[in-house]
CSV table of C-alpha atoms in Angstrom, one decimal:
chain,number,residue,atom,x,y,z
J,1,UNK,CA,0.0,0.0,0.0
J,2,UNK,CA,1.2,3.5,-0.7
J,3,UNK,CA,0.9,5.7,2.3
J,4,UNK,CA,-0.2,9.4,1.6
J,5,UNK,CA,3.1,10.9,2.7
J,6,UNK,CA,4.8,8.6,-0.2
J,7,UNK,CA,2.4,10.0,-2.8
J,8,UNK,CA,2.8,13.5,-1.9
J,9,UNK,CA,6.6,13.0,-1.9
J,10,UNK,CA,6.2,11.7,-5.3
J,11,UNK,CA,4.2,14.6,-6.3
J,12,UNK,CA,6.7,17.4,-5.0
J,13,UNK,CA,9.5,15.5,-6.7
J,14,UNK,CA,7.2,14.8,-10.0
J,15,UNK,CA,6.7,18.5,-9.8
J,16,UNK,CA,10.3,20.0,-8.8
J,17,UNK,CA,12.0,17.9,-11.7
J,18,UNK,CA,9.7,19.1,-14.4
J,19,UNK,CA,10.6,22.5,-13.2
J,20,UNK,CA,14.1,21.9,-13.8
J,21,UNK,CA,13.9,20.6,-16.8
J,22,UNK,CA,12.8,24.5,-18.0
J,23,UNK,CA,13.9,27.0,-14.4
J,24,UNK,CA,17.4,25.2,-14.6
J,25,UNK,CA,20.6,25.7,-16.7
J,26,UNK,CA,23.7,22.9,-16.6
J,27,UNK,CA,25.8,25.6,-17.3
J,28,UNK,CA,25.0,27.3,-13.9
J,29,UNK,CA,26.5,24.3,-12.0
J,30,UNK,CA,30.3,23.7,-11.9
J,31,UNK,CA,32.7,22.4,-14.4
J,32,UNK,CA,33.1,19.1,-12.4
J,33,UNK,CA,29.4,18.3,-13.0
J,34,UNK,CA,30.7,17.5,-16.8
J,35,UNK,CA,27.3,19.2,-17.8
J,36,UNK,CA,25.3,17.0,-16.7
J,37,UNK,CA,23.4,18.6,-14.0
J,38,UNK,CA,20.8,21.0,-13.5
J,39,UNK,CA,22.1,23.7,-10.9
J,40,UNK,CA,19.2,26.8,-9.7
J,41,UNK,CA,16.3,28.5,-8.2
J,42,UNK,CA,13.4,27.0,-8.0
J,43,UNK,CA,10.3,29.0,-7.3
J,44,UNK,CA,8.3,27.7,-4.2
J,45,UNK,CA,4.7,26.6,-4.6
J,46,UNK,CA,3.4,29.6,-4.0
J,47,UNK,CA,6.2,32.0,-5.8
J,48,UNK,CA,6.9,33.5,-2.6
J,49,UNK,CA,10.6,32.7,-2.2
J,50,UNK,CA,13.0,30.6,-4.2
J,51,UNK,CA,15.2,27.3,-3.7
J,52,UNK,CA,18.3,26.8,-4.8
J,53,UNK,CA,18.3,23.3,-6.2
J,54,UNK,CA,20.9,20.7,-8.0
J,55,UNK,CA,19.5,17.8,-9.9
J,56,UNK,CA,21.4,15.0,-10.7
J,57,UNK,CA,18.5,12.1,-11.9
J,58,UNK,CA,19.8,9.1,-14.1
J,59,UNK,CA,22.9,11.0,-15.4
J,60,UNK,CA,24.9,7.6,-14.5
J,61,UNK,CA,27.1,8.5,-12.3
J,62,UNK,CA,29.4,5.7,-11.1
J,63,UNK,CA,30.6,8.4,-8.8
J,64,UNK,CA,30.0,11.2,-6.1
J,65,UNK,CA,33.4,13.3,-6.8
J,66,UNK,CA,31.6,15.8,-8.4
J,67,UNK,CA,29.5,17.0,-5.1
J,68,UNK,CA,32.4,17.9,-3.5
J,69,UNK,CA,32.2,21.2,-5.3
J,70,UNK,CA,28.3,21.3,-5.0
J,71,UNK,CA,27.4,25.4,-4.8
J,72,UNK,CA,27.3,26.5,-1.4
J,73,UNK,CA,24.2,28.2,-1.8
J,74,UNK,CA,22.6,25.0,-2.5
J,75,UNK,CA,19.1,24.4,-0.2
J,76,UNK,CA,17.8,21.0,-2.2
J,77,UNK,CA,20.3,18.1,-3.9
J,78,UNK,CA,18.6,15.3,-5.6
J,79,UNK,CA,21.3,12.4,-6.9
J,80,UNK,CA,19.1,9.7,-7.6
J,81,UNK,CA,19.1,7.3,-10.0
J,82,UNK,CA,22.4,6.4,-10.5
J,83,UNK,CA,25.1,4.1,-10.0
J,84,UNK,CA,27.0,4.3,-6.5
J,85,UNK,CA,27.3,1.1,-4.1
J,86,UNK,CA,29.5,2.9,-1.7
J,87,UNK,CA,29.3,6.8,-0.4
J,88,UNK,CA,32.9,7.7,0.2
J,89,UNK,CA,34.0,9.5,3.1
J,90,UNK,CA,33.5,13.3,3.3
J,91,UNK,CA,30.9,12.9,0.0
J,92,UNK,CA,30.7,16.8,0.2
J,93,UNK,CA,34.1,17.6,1.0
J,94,UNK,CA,35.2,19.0,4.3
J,95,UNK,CA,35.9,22.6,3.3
J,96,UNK,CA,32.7,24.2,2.4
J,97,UNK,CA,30.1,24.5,5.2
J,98,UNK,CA,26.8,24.0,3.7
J,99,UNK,CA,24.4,25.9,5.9
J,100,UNK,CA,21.7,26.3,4.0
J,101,UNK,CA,21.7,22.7,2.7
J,102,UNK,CA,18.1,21.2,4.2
J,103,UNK,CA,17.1,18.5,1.9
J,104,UNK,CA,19.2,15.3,0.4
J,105,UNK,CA,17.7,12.8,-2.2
J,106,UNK,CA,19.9,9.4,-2.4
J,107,UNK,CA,17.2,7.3,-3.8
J,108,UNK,CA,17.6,4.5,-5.9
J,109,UNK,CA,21.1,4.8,-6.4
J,110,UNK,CA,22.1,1.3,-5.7
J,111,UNK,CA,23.9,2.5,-2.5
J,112,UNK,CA,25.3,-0.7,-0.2
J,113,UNK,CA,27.4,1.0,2.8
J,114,UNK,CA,27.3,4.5,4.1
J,115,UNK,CA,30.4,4.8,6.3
J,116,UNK,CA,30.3,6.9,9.4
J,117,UNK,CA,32.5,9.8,8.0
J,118,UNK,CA,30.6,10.0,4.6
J,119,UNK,CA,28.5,12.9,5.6
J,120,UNK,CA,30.4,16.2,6.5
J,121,UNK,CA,29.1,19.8,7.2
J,122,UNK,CA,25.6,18.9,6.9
J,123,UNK,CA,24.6,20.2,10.9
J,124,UNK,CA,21.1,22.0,9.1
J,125,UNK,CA,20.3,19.1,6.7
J,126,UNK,CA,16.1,18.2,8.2
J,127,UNK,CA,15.7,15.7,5.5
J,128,UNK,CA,17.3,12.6,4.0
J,129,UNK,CA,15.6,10.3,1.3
J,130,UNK,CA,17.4,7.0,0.7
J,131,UNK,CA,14.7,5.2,-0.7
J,132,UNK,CA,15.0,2.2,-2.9
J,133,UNK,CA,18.3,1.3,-2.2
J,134,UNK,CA,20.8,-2.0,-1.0
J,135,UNK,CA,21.8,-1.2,2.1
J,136,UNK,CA,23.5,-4.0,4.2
J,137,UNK,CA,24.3,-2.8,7.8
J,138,UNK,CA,25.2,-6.2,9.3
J,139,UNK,CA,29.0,-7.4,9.6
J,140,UNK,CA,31.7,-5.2,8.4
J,141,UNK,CA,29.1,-2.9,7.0
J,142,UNK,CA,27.5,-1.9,10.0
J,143,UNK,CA,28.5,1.6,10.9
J,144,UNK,CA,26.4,2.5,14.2
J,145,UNK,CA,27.3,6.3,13.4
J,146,UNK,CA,26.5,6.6,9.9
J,147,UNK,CA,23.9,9.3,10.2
J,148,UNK,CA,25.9,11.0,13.5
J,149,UNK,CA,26.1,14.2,11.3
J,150,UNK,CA,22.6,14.6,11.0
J,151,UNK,CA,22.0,16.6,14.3
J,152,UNK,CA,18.9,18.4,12.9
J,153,UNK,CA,17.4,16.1,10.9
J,154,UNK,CA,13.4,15.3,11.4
J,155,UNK,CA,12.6,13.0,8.4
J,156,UNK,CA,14.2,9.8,7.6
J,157,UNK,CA,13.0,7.9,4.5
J,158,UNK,CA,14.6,4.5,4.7
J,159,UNK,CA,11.0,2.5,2.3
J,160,UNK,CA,12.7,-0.1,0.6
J,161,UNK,CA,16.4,1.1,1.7
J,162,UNK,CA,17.9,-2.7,2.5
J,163,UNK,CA,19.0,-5.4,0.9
J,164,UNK,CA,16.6,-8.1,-0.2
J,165,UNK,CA,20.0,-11.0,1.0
J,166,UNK,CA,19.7,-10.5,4.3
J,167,UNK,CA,16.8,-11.3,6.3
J,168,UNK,CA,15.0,-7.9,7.9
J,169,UNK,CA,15.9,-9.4,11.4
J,170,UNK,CA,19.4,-9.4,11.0
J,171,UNK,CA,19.4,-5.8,9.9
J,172,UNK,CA,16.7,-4.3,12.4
J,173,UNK,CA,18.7,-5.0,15.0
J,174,UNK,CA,21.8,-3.2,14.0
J,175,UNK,CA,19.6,-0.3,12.8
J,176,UNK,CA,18.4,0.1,16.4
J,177,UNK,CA,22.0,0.6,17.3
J,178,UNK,CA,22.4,3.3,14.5
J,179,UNK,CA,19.9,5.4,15.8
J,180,UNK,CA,20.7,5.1,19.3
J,181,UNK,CA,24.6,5.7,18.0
J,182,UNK,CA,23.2,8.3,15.6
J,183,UNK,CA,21.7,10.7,17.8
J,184,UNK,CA,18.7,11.7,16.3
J,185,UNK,CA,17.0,13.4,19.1
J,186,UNK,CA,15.1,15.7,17.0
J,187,UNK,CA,13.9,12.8,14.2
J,188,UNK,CA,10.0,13.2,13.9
J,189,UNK,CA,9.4,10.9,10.7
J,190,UNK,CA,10.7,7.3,10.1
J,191,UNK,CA,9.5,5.9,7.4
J,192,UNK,CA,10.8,1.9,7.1
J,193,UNK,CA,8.1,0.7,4.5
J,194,UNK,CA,8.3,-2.0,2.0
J,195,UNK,CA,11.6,-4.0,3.9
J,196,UNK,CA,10.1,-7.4,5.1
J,197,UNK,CA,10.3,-6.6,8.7
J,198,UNK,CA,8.6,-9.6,9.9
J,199,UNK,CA,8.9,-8.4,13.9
J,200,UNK,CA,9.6,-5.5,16.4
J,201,UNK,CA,11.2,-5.5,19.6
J,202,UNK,CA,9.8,-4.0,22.4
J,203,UNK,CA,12.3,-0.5,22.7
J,204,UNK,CA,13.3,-0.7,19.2
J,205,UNK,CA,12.6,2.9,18.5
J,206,UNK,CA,13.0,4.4,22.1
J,207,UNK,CA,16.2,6.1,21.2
J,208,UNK,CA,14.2,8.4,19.0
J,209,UNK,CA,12.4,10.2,21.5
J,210,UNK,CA,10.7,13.0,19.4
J,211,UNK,CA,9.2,10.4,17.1
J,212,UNK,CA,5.7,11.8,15.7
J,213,UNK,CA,5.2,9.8,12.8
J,214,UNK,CA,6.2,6.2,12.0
J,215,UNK,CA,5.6,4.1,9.0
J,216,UNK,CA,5.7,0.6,8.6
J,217,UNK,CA,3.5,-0.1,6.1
J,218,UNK,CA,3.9,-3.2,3.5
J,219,UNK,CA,6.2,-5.3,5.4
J,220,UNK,CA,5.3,-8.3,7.4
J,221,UNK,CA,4.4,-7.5,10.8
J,222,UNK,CA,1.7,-10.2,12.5
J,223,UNK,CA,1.2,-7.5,15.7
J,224,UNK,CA,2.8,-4.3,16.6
J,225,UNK,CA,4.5,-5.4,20.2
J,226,UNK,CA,5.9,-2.1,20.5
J,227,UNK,CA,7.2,0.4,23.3
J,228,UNK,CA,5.0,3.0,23.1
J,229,UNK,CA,5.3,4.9,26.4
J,230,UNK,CA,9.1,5.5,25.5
J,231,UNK,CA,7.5,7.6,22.4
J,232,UNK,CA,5.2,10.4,24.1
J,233,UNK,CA,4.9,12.7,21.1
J,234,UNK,CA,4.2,9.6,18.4
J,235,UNK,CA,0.6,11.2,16.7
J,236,UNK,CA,0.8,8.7,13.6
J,237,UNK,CA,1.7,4.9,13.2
J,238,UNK,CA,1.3,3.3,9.7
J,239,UNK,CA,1.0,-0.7,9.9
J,240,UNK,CA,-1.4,-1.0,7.1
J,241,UNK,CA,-0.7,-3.7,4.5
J,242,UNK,CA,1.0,-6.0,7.0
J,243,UNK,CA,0.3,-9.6,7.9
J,244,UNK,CA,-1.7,-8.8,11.2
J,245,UNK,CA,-4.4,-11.2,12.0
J,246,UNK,CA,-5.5,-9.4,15.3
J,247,UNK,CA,-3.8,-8.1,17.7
J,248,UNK,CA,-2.6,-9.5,21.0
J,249,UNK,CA,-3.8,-8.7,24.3
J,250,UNK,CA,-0.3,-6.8,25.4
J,251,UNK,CA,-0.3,-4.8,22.2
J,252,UNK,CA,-3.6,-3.6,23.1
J,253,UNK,CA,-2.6,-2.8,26.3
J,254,UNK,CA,0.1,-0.7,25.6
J,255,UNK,CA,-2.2,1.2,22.7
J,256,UNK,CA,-4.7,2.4,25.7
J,257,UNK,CA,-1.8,3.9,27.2
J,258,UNK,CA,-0.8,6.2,24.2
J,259,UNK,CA,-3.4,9.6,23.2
J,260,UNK,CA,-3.9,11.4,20.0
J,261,UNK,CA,-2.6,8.5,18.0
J,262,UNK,CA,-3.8,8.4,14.4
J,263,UNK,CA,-3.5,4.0,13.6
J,264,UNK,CA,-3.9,2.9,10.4
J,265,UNK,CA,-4.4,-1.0,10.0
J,266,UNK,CA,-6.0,-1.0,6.2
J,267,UNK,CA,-5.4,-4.3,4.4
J,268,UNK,CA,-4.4,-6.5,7.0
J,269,UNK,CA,-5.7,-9.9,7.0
J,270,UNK,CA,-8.0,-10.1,9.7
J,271,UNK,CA,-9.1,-13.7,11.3
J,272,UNK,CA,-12.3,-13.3,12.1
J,273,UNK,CA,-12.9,-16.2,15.0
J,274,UNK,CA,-12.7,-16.2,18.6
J,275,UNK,CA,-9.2,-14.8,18.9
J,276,UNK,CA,-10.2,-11.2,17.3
J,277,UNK,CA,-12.9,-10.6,20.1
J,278,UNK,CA,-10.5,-8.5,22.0
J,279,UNK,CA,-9.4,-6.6,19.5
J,280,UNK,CA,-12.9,-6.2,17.8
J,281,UNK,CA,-14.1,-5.0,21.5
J,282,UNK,CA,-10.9,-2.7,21.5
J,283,UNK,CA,-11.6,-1.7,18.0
J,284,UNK,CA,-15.3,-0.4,19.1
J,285,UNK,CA,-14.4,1.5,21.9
J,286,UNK,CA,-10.7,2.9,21.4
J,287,UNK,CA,-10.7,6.3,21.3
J,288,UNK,CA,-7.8,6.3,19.1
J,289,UNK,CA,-8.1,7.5,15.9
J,290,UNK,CA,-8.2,4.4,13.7
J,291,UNK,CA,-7.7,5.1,10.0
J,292,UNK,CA,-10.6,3.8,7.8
J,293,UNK,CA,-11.9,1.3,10.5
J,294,UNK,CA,-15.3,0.3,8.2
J,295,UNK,CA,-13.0,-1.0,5.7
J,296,UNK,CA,-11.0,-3.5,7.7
J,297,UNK,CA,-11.8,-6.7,5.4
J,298,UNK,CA,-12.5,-10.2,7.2
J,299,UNK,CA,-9.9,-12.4,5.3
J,300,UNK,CA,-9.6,-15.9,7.4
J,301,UNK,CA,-11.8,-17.4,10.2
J,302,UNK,CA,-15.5,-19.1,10.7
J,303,UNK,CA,-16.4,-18.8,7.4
J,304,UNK,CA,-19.8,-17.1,7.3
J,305,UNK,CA,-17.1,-14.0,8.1
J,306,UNK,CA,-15.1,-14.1,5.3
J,307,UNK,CA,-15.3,-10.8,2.9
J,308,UNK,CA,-17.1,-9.1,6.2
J,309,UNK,CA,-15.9,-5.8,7.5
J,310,UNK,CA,-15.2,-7.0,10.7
J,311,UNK,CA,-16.9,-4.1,13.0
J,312,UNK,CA,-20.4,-5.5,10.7
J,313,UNK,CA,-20.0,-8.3,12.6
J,314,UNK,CA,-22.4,-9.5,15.8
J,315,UNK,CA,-19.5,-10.4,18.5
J,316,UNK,CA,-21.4,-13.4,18.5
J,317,UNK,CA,-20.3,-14.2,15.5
J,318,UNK,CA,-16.4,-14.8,16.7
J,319,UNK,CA,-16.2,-18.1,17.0
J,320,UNK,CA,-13.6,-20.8,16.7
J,321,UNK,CA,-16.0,-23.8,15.5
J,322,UNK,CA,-15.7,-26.4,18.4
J,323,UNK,CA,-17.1,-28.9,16.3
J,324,UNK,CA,-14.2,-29.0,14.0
J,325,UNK,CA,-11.7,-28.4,16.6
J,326,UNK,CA,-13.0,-31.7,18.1
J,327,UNK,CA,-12.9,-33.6,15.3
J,328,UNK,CA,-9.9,-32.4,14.4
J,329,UNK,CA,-8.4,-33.3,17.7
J,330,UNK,CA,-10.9,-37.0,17.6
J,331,UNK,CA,-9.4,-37.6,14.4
J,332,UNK,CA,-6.0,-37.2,15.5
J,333,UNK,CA,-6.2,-39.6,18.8
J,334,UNK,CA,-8.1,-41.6,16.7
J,335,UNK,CA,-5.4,-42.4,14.2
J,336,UNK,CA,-2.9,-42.8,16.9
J,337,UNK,CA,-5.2,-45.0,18.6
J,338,UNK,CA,-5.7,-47.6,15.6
J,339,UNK,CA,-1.8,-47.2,14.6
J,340,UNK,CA,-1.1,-48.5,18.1
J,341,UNK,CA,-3.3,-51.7,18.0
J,342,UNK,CA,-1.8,-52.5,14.6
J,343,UNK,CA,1.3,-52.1,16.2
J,344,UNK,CA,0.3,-54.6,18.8
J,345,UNK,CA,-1.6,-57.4,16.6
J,346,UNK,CA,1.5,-57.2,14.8
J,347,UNK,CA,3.8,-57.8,17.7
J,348,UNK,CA,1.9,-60.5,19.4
J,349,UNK,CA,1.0,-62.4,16.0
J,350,UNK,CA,5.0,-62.3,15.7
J,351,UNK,CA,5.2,-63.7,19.2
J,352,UNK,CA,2.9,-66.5,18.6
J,353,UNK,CA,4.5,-67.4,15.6
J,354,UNK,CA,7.5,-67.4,17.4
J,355,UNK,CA,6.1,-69.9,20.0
J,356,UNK,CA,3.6,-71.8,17.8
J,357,UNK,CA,4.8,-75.3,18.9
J,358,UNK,CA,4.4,-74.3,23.0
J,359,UNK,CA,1.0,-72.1,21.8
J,360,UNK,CA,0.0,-75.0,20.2
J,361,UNK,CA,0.0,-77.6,23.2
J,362,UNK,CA,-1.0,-75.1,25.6
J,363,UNK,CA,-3.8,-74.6,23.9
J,364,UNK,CA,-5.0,-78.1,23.1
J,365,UNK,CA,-4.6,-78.8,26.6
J,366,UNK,CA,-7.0,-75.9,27.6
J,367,UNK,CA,-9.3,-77.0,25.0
J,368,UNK,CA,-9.3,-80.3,25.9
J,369,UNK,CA,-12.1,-80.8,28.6
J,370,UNK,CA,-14.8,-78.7,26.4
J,371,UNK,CA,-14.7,-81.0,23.6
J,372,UNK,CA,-14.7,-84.0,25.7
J,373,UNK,CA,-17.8,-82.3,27.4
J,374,UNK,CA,-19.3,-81.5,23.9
J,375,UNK,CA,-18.5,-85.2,22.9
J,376,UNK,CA,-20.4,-86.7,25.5
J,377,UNK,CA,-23.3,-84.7,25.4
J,378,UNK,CA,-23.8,-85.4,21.3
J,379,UNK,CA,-23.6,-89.3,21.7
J,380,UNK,CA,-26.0,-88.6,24.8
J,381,UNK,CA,-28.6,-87.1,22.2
J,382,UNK,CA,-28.4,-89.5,19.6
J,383,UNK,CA,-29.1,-92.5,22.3
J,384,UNK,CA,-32.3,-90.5,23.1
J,385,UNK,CA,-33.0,-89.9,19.5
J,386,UNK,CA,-32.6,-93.9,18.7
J,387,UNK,CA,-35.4,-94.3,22.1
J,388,UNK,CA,-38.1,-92.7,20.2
């Protein structure tokens, strides 16, 4: 799913680069851009002031030495689409302070490692877009300071960011450590969408304290076990398009405890049966804001439910089937049940083949006295039968 903040990033960069292709001139930027590069202002939405911007979109560049003489005036960079697996150290230099730098665009650049010295003299930068990327951050490319530099920044666009080679738990974990490592005490949106996190830890985002928005949409989350009284100021939490069946009794919990939270859990396949009650209860009465609640589909559970919005439904109506769980669990004892006597026919018809010859007497000698006793009593009615 593609959240409303992605759309209307798309949209402002849509927009921006069809202004450069007509507000900019490549012979504004400098020689080392080889021409290549759109360098300028930019008038604002409303015309009221303009941004100095340089545009660098699928030039392919196999290389970032050209930015090390970016104009110092410059407010917006956008290097995207183009060929660098590793960001050097001091990508901008370390001469030129750019203080009026606030927005960086790194996406889809094929970037694997970003060292902790690769960013220099970037104190005002608020934004940094490195979507759609192939970032590893485990072994000997983990650097827990890699975004140290960033003491202002506020949004953090990391959708699609990681490498696909490396499962999301491996890398979650370090990325913890970068932001606790990083700093980013004044970071107010994460957005981690579309990177196959299948789980969260419970304080995996507590060392970003000013946290207001979070996105985690279109990964594979089954609950959102989070710590959510370490982030007092979070106001929006995207899980929509997610793996989430219902959600457990802690995570509800810990959602009662937060205020003024906007939730969005759209597209998630709910399991309508006896497990959801609580959340269906929670669901009803939560004062959060829930984002598009009378569209959250029924996708699994007692079937009557299925293709349901699940607050249509009679709470009632939540049930597991005991019938079927029975059976289910009959038919399981019963085929254990009738393997184990076949096991033991088998044994003891082994056994008594083994001892047929002492079987064999054993039981003639039982038998013995009840045929003699049958005997006796036929002969007795044939002499009565002769008398008549």
């Amino acid at each position: 799913m593609v959240t409303l903040r992605f759309v209307v990033i798309t949209q402002f960069l849509f927009v921006l680069a069809h202004r450069l292709s007509w507000a900019f001139s490549s012979t504004e930027c400098p020689s080392e851009f080889q021409g290549m590069c759109k360098c300028g202002y930019v008038s604002s939405t409303h015309g009221r002031r303009q941004t100095y911007v340089v545009n660098c979109t699928n030039e392919g560049f196999d290389n970032t030495m050209m930015l090390r003489n970016l104009p110092p005036e410059t407010e917006v960079l956008i290097f995207v689409g183009n060929e660098i697996k590793d960001l050097p150290l001091n990508v901008f230099g370390q001469e030129t302070v750019y203080d009026k730098l606030h927005t960086i665009d790194f996406s889809n650049n094929h970037i694997q490692t970003i060292k902790g010295r690769t960013f220099h003299n970037v104190a005002n930068v608020t934004k940094l877009i490195l979507n759609d990327n192939d970032l590893y951050i485990v072994s000997k490319d983990h650097h827990p300071r890699m975004f140290s530099n960033f003491v202002n920044l506020k949004e953090l666009h990391l959708r699609n960011a990681f490498t696909e080679k490396i499962k999301a738990g491996d890398y979650l974990n370090n990325l913890a450590e970068i932001f606790e490592n990083s700093s980013l005490n004044h970071l107010r949106v994460l957005n981690m969408e579309n990177n196959e996190i299948s789980g969260i830890y419970h304080g995996e985002f507590c060392s970003l304290p000013a946290l207001e928005e979070l996105y985690l949409g279109d990964n594979h989350l089954k609950d959102i076990p989070m710590n959510f009284s370490c982030l007092k100021y979070l106001k929006m939490l995207d899980v929509g398009n997610n793996f989430i069946p219902y959600l457990s009794d802690q995570t509800i919990k810990s959602l009662e405890n937060t205020k003024h939270l906007k939730l969005n859990l759209t597209a998630n396949p709910f399991r309508c049966d006896c497990r959801m009650i609580n959340t269906y209860h929670w669901m009803k009465s939560t004062p959060l804001n829930l984002v598009n609640k009378e569209h959250f589909y029924c996708f699994d559970g007692f079937p009557p439910n299925v293709g349901k919005t699940v607050l249509s439904i009679n709470p009632s109506d939540f049930q597991c089937v005991p019938t079927l769980i029975q059976i289910e669990y009959h038919s399981s004892a019963s085929i254990i049940l009738t393997v184990g006597l076949l096991c033991l026919v088998i044994l003891l018809g082994v056994l008594i083949y083994k001892n047929r010859v002492t079987v064999g007497t054993y039981m003639h000698r039982a038998f013995q006295p009840i045929r003699s006793k049958f005997h006796y009593v036929s002969l007795e009615r044939r002499d009565g039968t002769m008398d008549v």
